[in-house]
mmCIF file with all atom_site columns, C-alpha atoms and ligand atoms in Angstrom:
data_model
loop_
_atom_site.group_PDB
_atom_site.id
_atom_site.type_symbol
_atom_site.label_atom_id
_atom_site.label_alt_id
_atom_site.label_comp_id
_atom_site.label_asym_id
_atom_site.label_entity_id
_atom_site.label_seq_id
_atom_site.pdbx_PDB_ins_code
_atom_site.Cartn_x
_atom_site.Cartn_y
_atom_site.Cartn_z
_atom_site.occupancy
_atom_site.B_iso_or_equiv
_atom_site.pdbx_formal_charge
_atom_site.auth_seq_id
_atom_site.auth_comp_id
_atom_site.auth_asym_id
_atom_site.auth_atom_id
_atom_site.pdbx_PDB_model_num
ATOM   1   C  CA  . UNK K 1 1   ? 10.337  -27.420 -25.195 1.00 0.00 ? 284 UNK K CA  1
ATOM   2   C  CA  . UNK K 1 2   ? 10.213  -29.997 -22.407 1.00 0.00 ? 285 UNK K CA  1
ATOM   3   C  CA  . UNK K 1 3   ? 7.541   -28.888 -19.915 1.00 0.00 ? 286 UNK K CA  1
ATOM   4   C  CA  . UNK K 1 4   ? 3.989   -27.665 -20.291 1.00 0.00 ? 287 UNK K CA  1
ATOM   5   C  CA  . UNK K 1 5   ? 3.885   -23.827 -20.126 1.00 0.00 ? 288 UNK K CA  1
ATOM   6   C  CA  . UNK K 1 6   ? 0.358   -24.019 -18.675 1.00 0.00 ? 289 UNK K CA  1
ATOM   7   C  CA  . UNK K 1 7   ? 0.738   -26.558 -15.876 1.00 0.00 ? 290 UNK K CA  1
ATOM   8   C  CA  . UNK K 1 8   ? 4.397   -27.607 -15.733 1.00 0.00 ? 291 UNK K CA  1
ATOM   9   C  CA  . UNK K 1 9   ? 3.996   -31.327 -16.474 1.00 0.00 ? 292 UNK K CA  1
ATOM   10  C  CA  . UNK K 1 10  ? 6.536   -32.984 -18.738 1.00 0.00 ? 293 UNK K CA  1
ATOM   11  C  CA  . UNK K 1 11  ? 5.302   -33.013 -22.340 1.00 0.00 ? 294 UNK K CA  1
ATOM   12  C  CA  . UNK K 1 12  ? 4.855   -36.246 -24.261 1.00 0.00 ? 295 UNK K CA  1
ATOM   13  C  CA  . UNK K 1 13  ? 4.421   -36.927 -27.972 1.00 0.00 ? 296 UNK K CA  1
ATOM   14  C  CA  . UNK K 1 14  ? 1.049   -37.963 -29.331 1.00 0.00 ? 297 UNK K CA  1
ATOM   15  C  CA  . UNK K 1 15  ? -0.942  -37.672 -32.566 1.00 0.00 ? 298 UNK K CA  1
ATOM   16  C  CA  . UNK K 1 16  ? -2.831  -34.374 -32.731 1.00 0.00 ? 299 UNK K CA  1
ATOM   17  C  CA  . UNK K 1 17  ? -4.331  -32.841 -35.861 1.00 0.00 ? 300 UNK K CA  1
ATOM   18  C  CA  . UNK K 1 18  ? -2.760  -35.252 -38.316 1.00 0.00 ? 301 UNK K CA  1
ATOM   19  C  CA  . UNK K 1 19  ? 0.785   -35.553 -36.994 1.00 0.00 ? 302 UNK K CA  1
ATOM   20  C  CA  . UNK K 1 20  ? 2.770   -36.321 -33.868 1.00 0.00 ? 303 UNK K CA  1
ATOM   21  C  CA  . UNK K 1 21  ? 3.133   -33.287 -31.613 1.00 0.00 ? 304 UNK K CA  1
ATOM   22  C  CA  . UNK K 1 22  ? 4.424   -32.445 -28.174 1.00 0.00 ? 305 UNK K CA  1
ATOM   23  C  CA  . UNK K 1 23  ? 1.405   -32.307 -25.882 1.00 0.00 ? 306 UNK K CA  1
ATOM   24  C  CA  . UNK K 1 24  ? 0.614   -32.211 -22.192 1.00 0.00 ? 307 UNK K CA  1
ATOM   25  C  CA  . UNK K 1 25  ? -0.719  -35.420 -20.640 1.00 0.00 ? 308 UNK K CA  1
ATOM   26  C  CA  . UNK K 1 26  ? -2.422  -33.451 -17.828 1.00 0.00 ? 309 UNK K CA  1
ATOM   27  C  CA  . UNK K 1 27  ? -4.093  -30.473 -19.563 1.00 0.00 ? 310 UNK K CA  1
ATOM   28  C  CA  . UNK K 1 28  ? -5.289  -29.571 -23.087 1.00 0.00 ? 311 UNK K CA  1
ATOM   29  C  CA  . UNK K 1 29  ? -2.020  -27.854 -24.108 1.00 0.00 ? 312 UNK K CA  1
ATOM   30  C  CA  . UNK K 1 30  ? -0.576  -28.899 -27.493 1.00 0.00 ? 313 UNK K CA  1
ATOM   31  C  CA  . UNK K 1 31  ? 2.622   -27.395 -28.883 1.00 0.00 ? 314 UNK K CA  1
ATOM   32  C  CA  . UNK K 1 32  ? 1.937   -26.320 -32.481 1.00 0.00 ? 315 UNK K CA  1
ATOM   33  C  CA  . UNK K 1 33  ? 5.280   -24.602 -33.070 1.00 0.00 ? 316 UNK K CA  1
ATOM   34  C  CA  . UNK K 1 34  ? 6.601   -21.054 -32.896 1.00 0.00 ? 317 UNK K CA  1
ATOM   35  C  CA  . UNK K 1 35  ? 4.956   -18.422 -35.045 1.00 0.00 ? 318 UNK K CA  1
ATOM   36  C  CA  . UNK K 1 36  ? 5.452   -14.672 -35.207 1.00 0.00 ? 319 UNK K CA  1
ATOM   37  C  CA  . UNK K 1 37  ? 3.919   -11.752 -37.075 1.00 0.00 ? 320 UNK K CA  1
ATOM   38  C  CA  . UNK K 1 38  ? 6.038   -8.902  -38.387 1.00 0.00 ? 321 UNK K CA  1
ATOM   39  C  CA  . UNK K 1 39  ? 4.982   -5.627  -39.949 1.00 0.00 ? 322 UNK K CA  1
ATOM   40  C  CA  . UNK K 1 40  ? 6.758   -3.116  -42.140 1.00 0.00 ? 323 UNK K CA  1
ATOM   41  C  CA  . UNK K 1 41  ? 5.591   0.320   -43.195 1.00 0.00 ? 324 UNK K CA  1
ATOM   42  C  CA  . UNK K 1 42  ? 6.262   2.105   -46.473 1.00 0.00 ? 325 UNK K CA  1
ATOM   43  C  CA  . UNK K 1 43  ? 5.936   5.821   -45.771 1.00 0.00 ? 326 UNK K CA  1
ATOM   44  C  CA  . UNK K 1 44  ? 6.033   7.966   -48.904 1.00 0.00 ? 327 UNK K CA  1
ATOM   45  C  CA  . UNK K 1 45  ? 6.483   11.729  -48.777 1.00 0.00 ? 328 UNK K CA  1
ATOM   46  C  CA  . UNK K 1 46  ? 6.955   13.775  -51.964 1.00 0.00 ? 329 UNK K CA  1
ATOM   47  C  CA  . UNK K 1 47  ? 7.861   10.628  -53.889 1.00 0.00 ? 330 UNK K CA  1
ATOM   48  C  CA  . UNK K 1 48  ? 10.509  9.572   -51.359 1.00 0.00 ? 331 UNK K CA  1
ATOM   49  C  CA  . UNK K 1 49  ? 10.377  6.597   -49.014 1.00 0.00 ? 332 UNK K CA  1
ATOM   50  C  CA  . UNK K 1 50  ? 11.258  6.485   -45.337 1.00 0.00 ? 333 UNK K CA  1
ATOM   51  C  CA  . UNK K 1 51  ? 14.151  4.147   -44.560 1.00 0.00 ? 334 UNK K CA  1
ATOM   52  C  CA  . UNK K 1 52  ? 15.991  3.269   -41.376 1.00 0.00 ? 335 UNK K CA  1
ATOM   53  C  CA  . UNK K 1 53  ? 19.466  1.758   -40.931 1.00 0.00 ? 336 UNK K CA  1
ATOM   54  C  CA  . UNK K 1 54  ? 19.762  -1.212  -38.587 1.00 0.00 ? 337 UNK K CA  1
ATOM   55  C  CA  . UNK K 1 55  ? 22.174  -0.665  -35.703 1.00 0.00 ? 338 UNK K CA  1
ATOM   56  C  CA  . UNK K 1 56  ? 22.095  -4.248  -34.480 1.00 0.00 ? 339 UNK K CA  1
ATOM   57  C  CA  . UNK K 1 57  ? 22.497  -7.728  -35.894 1.00 0.00 ? 340 UNK K CA  1
ATOM   58  C  CA  . UNK K 1 58  ? 21.196  -9.370  -37.933 1.00 0.00 ? 341 UNK K CA  1
ATOM   59  C  CA  . UNK K 1 59  ? 22.009  -7.187  -40.930 1.00 0.00 ? 342 UNK K CA  1
ATOM   60  C  CA  . UNK K 1 60  ? 23.605  -4.398  -38.984 1.00 0.00 ? 343 UNK K CA  1
ATOM   61  C  CA  . UNK K 1 61  ? 24.246  -1.422  -41.280 1.00 0.00 ? 344 UNK K CA  1
ATOM   62  C  CA  . UNK K 1 62  ? 21.510  -2.384  -43.760 1.00 0.00 ? 345 UNK K CA  1
ATOM   63  C  CA  . UNK K 1 63  ? 18.760  0.016   -44.773 1.00 0.00 ? 346 UNK K CA  1
ATOM   64  C  CA  . UNK K 1 64  ? 15.139  -1.064  -44.738 1.00 0.00 ? 347 UNK K CA  1
ATOM   65  C  CA  . UNK K 1 65  ? 11.616  0.178   -44.210 1.00 0.00 ? 348 UNK K CA  1
ATOM   66  C  CA  . UNK K 1 66  ? 10.800  0.611   -40.497 1.00 0.00 ? 349 UNK K CA  1
ATOM   67  C  CA  . UNK K 1 67  ? 8.842   -2.110  -38.740 1.00 0.00 ? 350 UNK K CA  1
ATOM   68  C  CA  . UNK K 1 68  ? 9.013   -4.879  -36.195 1.00 0.00 ? 351 UNK K CA  1
ATOM   69  C  CA  . UNK K 1 69  ? 7.101   -7.582  -34.377 1.00 0.00 ? 352 UNK K CA  1
ATOM   70  C  CA  . UNK K 1 70  ? 3.438   -7.478  -33.471 1.00 0.00 ? 353 UNK K CA  1
ATOM   71  C  CA  . UNK K 1 71  ? 2.675   -7.993  -29.779 1.00 0.00 ? 354 UNK K CA  1
ATOM   72  C  CA  . UNK K 1 72  ? 0.289   -10.868 -29.046 1.00 0.00 ? 355 UNK K CA  1
ATOM   73  C  CA  . UNK K 1 73  ? -2.351  -8.458  -27.672 1.00 0.00 ? 356 UNK K CA  1
ATOM   74  C  CA  . UNK K 1 74  ? -1.995  -5.818  -30.394 1.00 0.00 ? 357 UNK K CA  1
ATOM   75  C  CA  . UNK K 1 75  ? -3.675  -5.406  -33.796 1.00 0.00 ? 358 UNK K CA  1
ATOM   76  C  CA  . UNK K 1 76  ? -1.181  -5.503  -36.654 1.00 0.00 ? 359 UNK K CA  1
ATOM   77  C  CA  . UNK K 1 77  ? -2.205  -2.116  -38.063 1.00 0.00 ? 360 UNK K CA  1
ATOM   78  C  CA  . UNK K 1 78  ? -1.597  -0.509  -34.672 1.00 0.00 ? 361 UNK K CA  1
ATOM   79  C  CA  . UNK K 1 79  ? 1.745   -2.288  -34.447 1.00 0.00 ? 362 UNK K CA  1
ATOM   80  C  CA  . UNK K 1 80  ? 3.053   -0.848  -37.702 1.00 0.00 ? 363 UNK K CA  1
ATOM   81  C  CA  . UNK K 1 81  ? 2.160   2.715   -36.694 1.00 0.00 ? 364 UNK K CA  1
ATOM   82  C  CA  . UNK K 1 82  ? 3.838   2.165   -33.306 1.00 0.00 ? 365 UNK K CA  1
ATOM   83  C  CA  . UNK K 1 83  ? 6.975   0.633   -34.810 1.00 0.00 ? 366 UNK K CA  1
ATOM   84  C  CA  . UNK K 1 84  ? 7.413   3.356   -37.422 1.00 0.00 ? 367 UNK K CA  1
ATOM   85  C  CA  . UNK K 1 85  ? 7.203   6.001   -34.719 1.00 0.00 ? 368 UNK K CA  1
ATOM   86  C  CA  . UNK K 1 86  ? 9.566   4.124   -32.373 1.00 0.00 ? 369 UNK K CA  1
ATOM   87  C  CA  . UNK K 1 87  ? 12.171  3.513   -35.067 1.00 0.00 ? 370 UNK K CA  1
ATOM   88  C  CA  . UNK K 1 88  ? 11.958  6.674   -37.153 1.00 0.00 ? 371 UNK K CA  1
ATOM   89  C  CA  . UNK K 1 89  ? 10.054  9.285   -35.108 1.00 0.00 ? 372 UNK K CA  1
ATOM   90  C  CA  . UNK K 1 90  ? 7.371   9.765   -37.755 1.00 0.00 ? 373 UNK K CA  1
ATOM   91  C  CA  . UNK K 1 91  ? 3.635   9.764   -36.936 1.00 0.00 ? 374 UNK K CA  1
ATOM   92  C  CA  . UNK K 1 92  ? 1.638   7.989   -39.632 1.00 0.00 ? 375 UNK K CA  1
ATOM   93  C  CA  . UNK K 1 93  ? -1.696  6.445   -40.457 1.00 0.00 ? 376 UNK K CA  1
ATOM   94  C  CA  . UNK K 1 94  ? -2.402  3.294   -42.429 1.00 0.00 ? 377 UNK K CA  1
ATOM   95  C  CA  . UNK K 1 95  ? -3.525  3.579   -46.050 1.00 0.00 ? 378 UNK K CA  1
ATOM   96  C  CA  . UNK K 1 96  ? -3.632  -0.079  -47.132 1.00 0.00 ? 379 UNK K CA  1
ATOM   97  C  CA  . UNK K 1 97  ? -1.803  -3.414  -47.231 1.00 0.00 ? 380 UNK K CA  1
ATOM   98  C  CA  . UNK K 1 98  ? 0.619   -3.899  -50.121 1.00 0.00 ? 381 UNK K CA  1
ATOM   99  C  CA  . UNK K 1 99  ? 1.769   -7.458  -49.610 1.00 0.00 ? 382 UNK K CA  1
ATOM   100 C  CA  . UNK K 1 100 ? 2.383   -10.451 -47.394 1.00 0.00 ? 383 UNK K CA  1
ATOM   101 C  CA  . UNK K 1 101 ? 5.482   -12.561 -46.994 1.00 0.00 ? 384 UNK K CA  1
ATOM   102 C  CA  . UNK K 1 102 ? 5.462   -15.948 -45.329 1.00 0.00 ? 385 UNK K CA  1
ATOM   103 C  CA  . UNK K 1 103 ? 8.810   -17.347 -44.221 1.00 0.00 ? 386 UNK K CA  1
ATOM   104 C  CA  . UNK K 1 104 ? 8.796   -20.903 -42.932 1.00 0.00 ? 387 UNK K CA  1
ATOM   105 C  CA  . UNK K 1 105 ? 11.499  -22.138 -40.600 1.00 0.00 ? 388 UNK K CA  1
ATOM   106 C  CA  . UNK K 1 106 ? 14.110  -20.798 -38.216 1.00 0.00 ? 389 UNK K CA  1
ATOM   107 C  CA  . UNK K 1 107 ? 14.091  -18.922 -35.932 1.00 0.00 ? 390 UNK K CA  1
ATOM   108 C  CA  . UNK K 1 108 ? 10.303  -19.040 -36.159 1.00 0.00 ? 391 UNK K CA  1
ATOM   109 C  CA  . UNK K 1 109 ? 7.779   -19.261 -38.925 1.00 0.00 ? 392 UNK K CA  1
ATOM   110 C  CA  . UNK K 1 110 ? 6.752   -15.703 -39.693 1.00 0.00 ? 393 UNK K CA  1
ATOM   111 C  CA  . UNK K 1 111 ? 4.148   -13.720 -41.588 1.00 0.00 ? 394 UNK K CA  1
ATOM   112 C  CA  . UNK K 1 112 ? 5.346   -10.239 -42.502 1.00 0.00 ? 395 UNK K CA  1
ATOM   113 C  CA  . UNK K 1 113 ? 2.677   -7.734  -43.530 1.00 0.00 ? 396 UNK K CA  1
ATOM   114 C  CA  . UNK K 1 114 ? 3.737   -4.735  -45.611 1.00 0.00 ? 397 UNK K CA  1
ATOM   115 C  CA  . UNK K 1 115 ? 1.582   -1.646  -45.091 1.00 0.00 ? 398 UNK K CA  1
ATOM   116 C  CA  . UNK K 1 116 ? 1.451   1.599   -47.030 1.00 0.00 ? 399 UNK K CA  1
ATOM   117 C  CA  . UNK K 1 117 ? 1.357   4.512   -44.588 1.00 0.00 ? 400 UNK K CA  1
ATOM   118 C  CA  . UNK K 1 118 ? 0.713   8.206   -44.914 1.00 0.00 ? 401 UNK K CA  1
ATOM   119 C  CA  . UNK K 1 119 ? 2.971   10.541  -42.927 1.00 0.00 ? 402 UNK K CA  1
ATOM   120 C  CA  . UNK K 1 120 ? 1.150   12.887  -40.555 1.00 0.00 ? 403 UNK K CA  1
ATOM   121 C  CA  . UNK K 1 121 ? 3.911   14.701  -38.682 1.00 0.00 ? 404 UNK K CA  1
ATOM   122 C  CA  . UNK K 1 122 ? 7.485   14.427  -37.479 1.00 0.00 ? 405 UNK K CA  1
ATOM   123 C  CA  . UNK K 1 123 ? 10.868  14.526  -39.182 1.00 0.00 ? 406 UNK K CA  1
ATOM   124 C  CA  . UNK K 1 124 ? 12.889  11.302  -39.362 1.00 0.00 ? 407 UNK K CA  1
ATOM   125 C  CA  . UNK K 1 125 ? 15.032  10.757  -36.295 1.00 0.00 ? 408 UNK K CA  1
ATOM   126 C  CA  . UNK K 1 126 ? 16.567  7.743   -34.585 1.00 0.00 ? 409 UNK K CA  1
ATOM   127 C  CA  . UNK K 1 127 ? 18.073  6.617   -31.290 1.00 0.00 ? 410 UNK K CA  1
ATOM   128 C  CA  . UNK K 1 128 ? 21.584  6.083   -32.711 1.00 0.00 ? 411 UNK K CA  1
ATOM   129 C  CA  . UNK K 1 129 ? 21.788  2.636   -31.144 1.00 0.00 ? 412 UNK K CA  1
ATOM   130 C  CA  . UNK K 1 130 ? 19.150  0.187   -32.316 1.00 0.00 ? 413 UNK K CA  1
ATOM   131 C  CA  . UNK K 1 131 ? 18.663  2.430   -35.346 1.00 0.00 ? 414 UNK K CA  1
ATOM   132 C  CA  . UNK K 1 132 ? 21.607  4.428   -36.708 1.00 0.00 ? 415 UNK K CA  1
ATOM   133 C  CA  . UNK K 1 133 ? 19.980  6.336   -39.548 1.00 0.00 ? 416 UNK K CA  1
ATOM   134 C  CA  . UNK K 1 134 ? 16.572  7.515   -40.711 1.00 0.00 ? 417 UNK K CA  1
ATOM   135 C  CA  . UNK K 1 135 ? 15.492  9.592   -43.682 1.00 0.00 ? 418 UNK K CA  1
ATOM   136 C  CA  . UNK K 1 136 ? 13.462  9.892   -46.862 1.00 0.00 ? 419 UNK K CA  1
ATOM   137 C  CA  . UNK K 1 137 ? 15.124  8.585   -50.028 1.00 0.00 ? 420 UNK K CA  1
ATOM   138 C  CA  . UNK K 1 138 ? 14.160  8.646   -53.692 1.00 0.00 ? 421 UNK K CA  1
ATOM   139 C  CA  . UNK K 1 139 ? 14.164  5.480   -55.793 1.00 0.00 ? 422 UNK K CA  1
ATOM   140 C  CA  . UNK K 1 140 ? 17.158  6.872   -57.695 1.00 0.00 ? 423 UNK K CA  1
ATOM   141 C  CA  . UNK K 1 141 ? 19.043  7.363   -54.443 1.00 0.00 ? 424 UNK K CA  1
ATOM   142 C  CA  . UNK K 1 142 ? 18.114  3.830   -53.359 1.00 0.00 ? 425 UNK K CA  1
ATOM   143 C  CA  . UNK K 1 143 ? 19.659  2.377   -56.501 1.00 0.00 ? 426 UNK K CA  1
ATOM   144 C  CA  . UNK K 1 144 ? 23.019  3.907   -55.602 1.00 0.00 ? 427 UNK K CA  1
ATOM   145 C  CA  . UNK K 1 145 ? 22.952  2.784   -51.964 1.00 0.00 ? 428 UNK K CA  1
ATOM   146 C  CA  . UNK K 1 146 ? 24.607  -0.436  -50.897 1.00 0.00 ? 429 UNK K CA  1
ATOM   147 C  CA  . UNK K 1 147 ? 22.984  -2.686  -48.340 1.00 0.00 ? 430 UNK K CA  1
ATOM   148 C  CA  . UNK K 1 148 ? 19.322  -1.987  -48.984 1.00 0.00 ? 431 UNK K CA  1
ATOM   149 C  CA  . UNK K 1 149 ? 17.033  -4.884  -48.105 1.00 0.00 ? 432 UNK K CA  1
ATOM   150 C  CA  . UNK K 1 150 ? 15.517  -6.288  -51.307 1.00 0.00 ? 433 UNK K CA  1
ATOM   151 C  CA  . UNK K 1 151 ? 12.040  -6.694  -49.801 1.00 0.00 ? 434 UNK K CA  1
ATOM   152 C  CA  . UNK K 1 152 ? 12.058  -3.016  -48.856 1.00 0.00 ? 435 UNK K CA  1
ATOM   153 C  CA  . UNK K 1 153 ? 12.933  -2.036  -52.432 1.00 0.00 ? 436 UNK K CA  1
ATOM   154 C  CA  . UNK K 1 154 ? 10.068  -4.170  -53.700 1.00 0.00 ? 437 UNK K CA  1
ATOM   155 C  CA  . UNK K 1 155 ? 7.672   -2.629  -51.172 1.00 0.00 ? 438 UNK K CA  1
ATOM   156 C  CA  . UNK K 1 156 ? 8.678   0.927   -52.071 1.00 0.00 ? 439 UNK K CA  1
ATOM   157 C  CA  . UNK K 1 157 ? 8.192   0.282   -55.774 1.00 0.00 ? 440 UNK K CA  1
ATOM   158 C  CA  . UNK K 1 158 ? 4.802   -1.275  -54.994 1.00 0.00 ? 441 UNK K CA  1
ATOM   159 C  CA  . UNK K 1 159 ? 3.814   1.750   -52.907 1.00 0.00 ? 442 UNK K CA  1
ATOM   160 C  CA  . UNK K 1 160 ? 4.764   4.169   -55.670 1.00 0.00 ? 443 UNK K CA  1
ATOM   161 C  CA  . UNK K 1 161 ? 2.369   2.465   -58.089 1.00 0.00 ? 444 UNK K CA  1
ATOM   162 C  CA  . UNK K 1 162 ? -0.897  4.394   -57.849 1.00 0.00 ? 445 UNK K CA  1
ATOM   163 C  CA  . UNK K 1 163 ? -3.165  1.390   -57.307 1.00 0.00 ? 446 UNK K CA  1
ATOM   164 C  CA  . UNK K 1 164 ? -5.032  0.464   -54.123 1.00 0.00 ? 447 UNK K CA  1
ATOM   165 C  CA  . UNK K 1 165 ? -4.034  -2.493  -52.006 1.00 0.00 ? 448 UNK K CA  1
ATOM   166 C  CA  . UNK K 1 166 ? -6.134  -4.220  -49.361 1.00 0.00 ? 449 UNK K CA  1
ATOM   167 C  CA  . UNK K 1 167 ? -8.185  -1.618  -47.517 1.00 0.00 ? 450 UNK K CA  1
ATOM   168 C  CA  . UNK K 1 168 ? -9.470  -1.674  -43.963 1.00 0.00 ? 451 UNK K CA  1
ATOM   169 C  CA  . UNK K 1 169 ? -12.956 -3.212  -43.890 1.00 0.00 ? 452 UNK K CA  1
ATOM   170 C  CA  . UNK K 1 170 ? -15.266 -1.893  -41.196 1.00 0.00 ? 453 UNK K CA  1
ATOM   171 C  CA  . UNK K 1 171 ? -18.660 -3.536  -41.850 1.00 0.00 ? 454 UNK K CA  1
ATOM   172 C  CA  . UNK K 1 172 ? -20.019 -4.093  -38.373 1.00 0.00 ? 455 UNK K CA  1
ATOM   173 C  CA  . UNK K 1 173 ? -21.241 -7.641  -38.946 1.00 0.00 ? 456 UNK K CA  1
ATOM   174 C  CA  . UNK K 1 174 ? -17.745 -8.791  -39.976 1.00 0.00 ? 457 UNK K CA  1
ATOM   175 C  CA  . UNK K 1 175 ? -15.929 -7.389  -37.000 1.00 0.00 ? 458 UNK K CA  1
ATOM   176 C  CA  . UNK K 1 176 ? -15.810 -8.749  -33.473 1.00 0.00 ? 459 UNK K CA  1
ATOM   177 C  CA  . UNK K 1 177 ? -13.715 -7.320  -30.643 1.00 0.00 ? 460 UNK K CA  1
ATOM   178 C  CA  . UNK K 1 178 ? -10.075 -7.907  -31.509 1.00 0.00 ? 461 UNK K CA  1
ATOM   179 C  CA  . UNK K 1 179 ? -10.777 -8.488  -35.205 1.00 0.00 ? 462 UNK K CA  1
ATOM   180 C  CA  . UNK K 1 180 ? -9.134  -6.409  -37.893 1.00 0.00 ? 463 UNK K CA  1
ATOM   181 C  CA  . UNK K 1 181 ? -9.943  -7.112  -41.541 1.00 0.00 ? 464 UNK K CA  1
ATOM   182 C  CA  . UNK K 1 182 ? -8.213  -5.836  -44.683 1.00 0.00 ? 465 UNK K CA  1
ATOM   183 C  CA  . UNK K 1 183 ? -9.504  -6.763  -48.112 1.00 0.00 ? 466 UNK K CA  1
ATOM   184 C  CA  . UNK K 1 184 ? -10.314 -5.640  -51.617 1.00 0.00 ? 467 UNK K CA  1
ATOM   185 C  CA  . UNK K 1 185 ? -12.426 -2.513  -51.804 1.00 0.00 ? 468 UNK K CA  1
ATOM   186 C  CA  . UNK K 1 186 ? -16.045 -3.014  -52.809 1.00 0.00 ? 469 UNK K CA  1
ATOM   187 C  CA  . UNK K 1 187 ? -16.278 -6.696  -51.817 1.00 0.00 ? 470 UNK K CA  1
ATOM   188 C  CA  . UNK K 1 188 ? -19.073 -5.739  -49.431 1.00 0.00 ? 471 UNK K CA  1
HETATM 189 ZN ZN1 . ZN  F 2 .   ? -0.288  -28.923 -19.085 1.00 0.00 ? 734 ZN  F ZN1 1
#
């Protein structure tokens, strides 16, 4: 990055928050790096998990749970429901959060949130381009399939354990517009 995305001035390097960073000499903009948030949804129906097959690189031909990137103006629990429908044609609702993965480095530092979802309606379907397969698979079937993403296998096993994850917290005094909170049940 060479120019300020806010005002267009050439960025310079200066100490900000404990280290040297690219920053704008004309406005308050400081470049803190590229971050993204991803979501994945484990949808279980009759003991089987919903998987999609990637039609594009990276990992073209691999099976994984459906998911994608969260838009900057979208709550992450809405994003996972949207992505599961876009990729696999299944309407769902969120049950809880099963896990978090943080990956640091290229192409951007990412937090990936794994949700457990309940299917509401719709049979698995896909566009045949971005996604080239969609269906429900048992754990036994998964073990015989090649090219299944390891994180998806972990997430499916986690979802099949009958134990609650982080639940949506709706206490009014904790929530401001745009806030979404998931945490342990009963924490108050
Ligand atoms: Zn600027």
